[in-house]
C-alpha atoms as one frame of an Amber mdcrd trajectory, in Angstrom:
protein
 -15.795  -1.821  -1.343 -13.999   1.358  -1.747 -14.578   3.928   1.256 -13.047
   6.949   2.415 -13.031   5.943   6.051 -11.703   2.703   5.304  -8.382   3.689
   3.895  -6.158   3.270   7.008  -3.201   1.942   6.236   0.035   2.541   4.526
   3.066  -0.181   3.067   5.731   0.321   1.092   6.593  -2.275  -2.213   9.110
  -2.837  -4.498  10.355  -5.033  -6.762  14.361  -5.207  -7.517  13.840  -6.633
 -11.070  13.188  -5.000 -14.186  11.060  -2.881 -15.323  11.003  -2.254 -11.133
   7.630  -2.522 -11.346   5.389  -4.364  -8.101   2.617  -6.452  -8.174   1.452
  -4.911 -12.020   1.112  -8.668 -12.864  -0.896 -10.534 -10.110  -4.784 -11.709
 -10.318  -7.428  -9.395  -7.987  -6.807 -11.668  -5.368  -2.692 -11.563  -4.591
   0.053 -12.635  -2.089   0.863  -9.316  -0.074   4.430 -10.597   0.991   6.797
  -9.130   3.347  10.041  -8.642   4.686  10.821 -11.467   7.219  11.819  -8.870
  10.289   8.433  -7.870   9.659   6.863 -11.347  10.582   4.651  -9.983  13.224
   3.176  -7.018  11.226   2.078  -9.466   8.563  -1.751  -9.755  10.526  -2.005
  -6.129  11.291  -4.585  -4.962   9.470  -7.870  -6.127  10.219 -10.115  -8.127
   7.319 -11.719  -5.029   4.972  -9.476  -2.181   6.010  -7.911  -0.767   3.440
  -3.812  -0.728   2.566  -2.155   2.053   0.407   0.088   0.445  -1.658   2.934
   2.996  -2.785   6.554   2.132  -4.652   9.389   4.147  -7.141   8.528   2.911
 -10.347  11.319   2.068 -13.270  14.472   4.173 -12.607  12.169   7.512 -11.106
  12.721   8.370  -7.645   9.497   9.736  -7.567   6.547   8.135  -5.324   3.439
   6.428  -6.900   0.259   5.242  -5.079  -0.442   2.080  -7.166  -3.026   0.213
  -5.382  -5.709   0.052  -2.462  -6.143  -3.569  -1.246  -7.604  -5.135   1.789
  -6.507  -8.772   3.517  -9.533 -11.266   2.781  -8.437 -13.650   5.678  -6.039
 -13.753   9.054  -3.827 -16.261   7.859  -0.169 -15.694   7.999   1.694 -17.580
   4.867   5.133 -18.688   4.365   6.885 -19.410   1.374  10.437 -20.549   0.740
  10.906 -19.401  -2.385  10.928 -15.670  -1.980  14.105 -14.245  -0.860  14.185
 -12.259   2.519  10.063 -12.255   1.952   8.943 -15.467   3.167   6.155 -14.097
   4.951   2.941 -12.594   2.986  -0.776 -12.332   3.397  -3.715 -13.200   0.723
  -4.943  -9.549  -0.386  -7.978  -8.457  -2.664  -7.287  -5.423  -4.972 -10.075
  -2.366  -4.092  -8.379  -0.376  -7.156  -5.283   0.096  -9.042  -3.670   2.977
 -11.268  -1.060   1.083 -13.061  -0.528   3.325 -15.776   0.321   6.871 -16.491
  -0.040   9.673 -15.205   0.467   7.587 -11.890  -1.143   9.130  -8.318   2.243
  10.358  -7.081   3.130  11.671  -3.711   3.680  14.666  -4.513  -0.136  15.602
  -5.941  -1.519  14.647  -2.533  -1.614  15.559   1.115   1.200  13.209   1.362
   3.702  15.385  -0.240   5.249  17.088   3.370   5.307  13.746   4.793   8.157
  11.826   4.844   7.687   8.067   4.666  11.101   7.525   5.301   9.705   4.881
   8.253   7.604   3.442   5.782   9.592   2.455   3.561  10.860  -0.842   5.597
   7.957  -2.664   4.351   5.826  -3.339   7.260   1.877  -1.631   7.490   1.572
   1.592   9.069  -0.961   3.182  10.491  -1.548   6.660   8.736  -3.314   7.924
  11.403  -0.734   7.297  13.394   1.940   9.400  11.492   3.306  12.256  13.229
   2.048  15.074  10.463  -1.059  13.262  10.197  -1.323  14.184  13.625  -0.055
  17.270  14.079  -2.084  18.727  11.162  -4.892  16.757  11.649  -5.156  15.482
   7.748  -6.341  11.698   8.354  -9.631  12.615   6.934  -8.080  14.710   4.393
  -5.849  12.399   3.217  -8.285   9.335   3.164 -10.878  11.568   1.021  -8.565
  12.535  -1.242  -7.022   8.939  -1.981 -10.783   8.005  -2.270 -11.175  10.554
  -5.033  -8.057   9.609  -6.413  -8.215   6.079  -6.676 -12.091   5.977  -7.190
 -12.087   5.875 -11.281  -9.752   2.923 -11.053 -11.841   0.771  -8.659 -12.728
  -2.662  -9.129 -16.629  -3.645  -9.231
């Protein structure tokens, strides 16, 4: 269930193949995967929090919020067959924009904040972000991905 308060989380994704596009193709229940120096962030985020899914999409160097999900269990997966990701976690989609206009960074709250630490893969806690702090925009920012994200929800 989509809710404001519930949005605490932040990862970056990728994917190196064309059209650069990550996890556009995957069921409502998916494989979260990540990095393997990230092993022990993998359980993080506790069963019906919510992860902001963000990535550069295609050739733009742009930032797009694709997709709110939340883990469905605490089990900690490994698979062999994914390069430098064997690690991932079994994720439920909440809502996805994966077409244009995309949510991008820079319509949001987000746009003064670097997520230059982010962008290693692992889950962060926005709250925890140093702006976030400093400004005090963790409510901000979770209503407005709420409102964002809230005509592409799943029912």
């Amino acid at each position: 269930m989509l809710s404001p308060d519930l949005i605490k989380w932040i990862k970056s994704v990728n994917n190196n193949e064309q059209p650069y596009k990550a996890y556009f193709d995957v069921d409502d229940v998916f494989q979260l995967h990540f990095p393997d120096r990230h092993k022990n962030n993998v359980l993080t985020t506790p069963c019906g929090e919510i992860i902001l899914l963000f990535q550069k999409i295609g050739t733009s160097t742009d930032i797009k919020f694709t997709h709110l999900v939340t883990p469905i269990n605490d089990i900690l997966y490994e698979e062999r067959d994914k390069p430098k990701h064997h690690y991932s976690r079994r994720v439920k989609v909440i809502a996805q924009c994966l077409q244009e206009p995309y949510i991008s960074k820079t319509d949001t709250s987000f746009k003064n904040i670097s997520l230059g630490g982010v962008s290693q893969g692992n889950v962060n806690q926005i709250g925890n972000m140093k702006k976030v702090q400093e400004e005090n925009l963790l409510s901000v920012i979770q209503k407005e991905l709420y409102d964002l994200f809230l005509p592409y929800e799943k029912k």
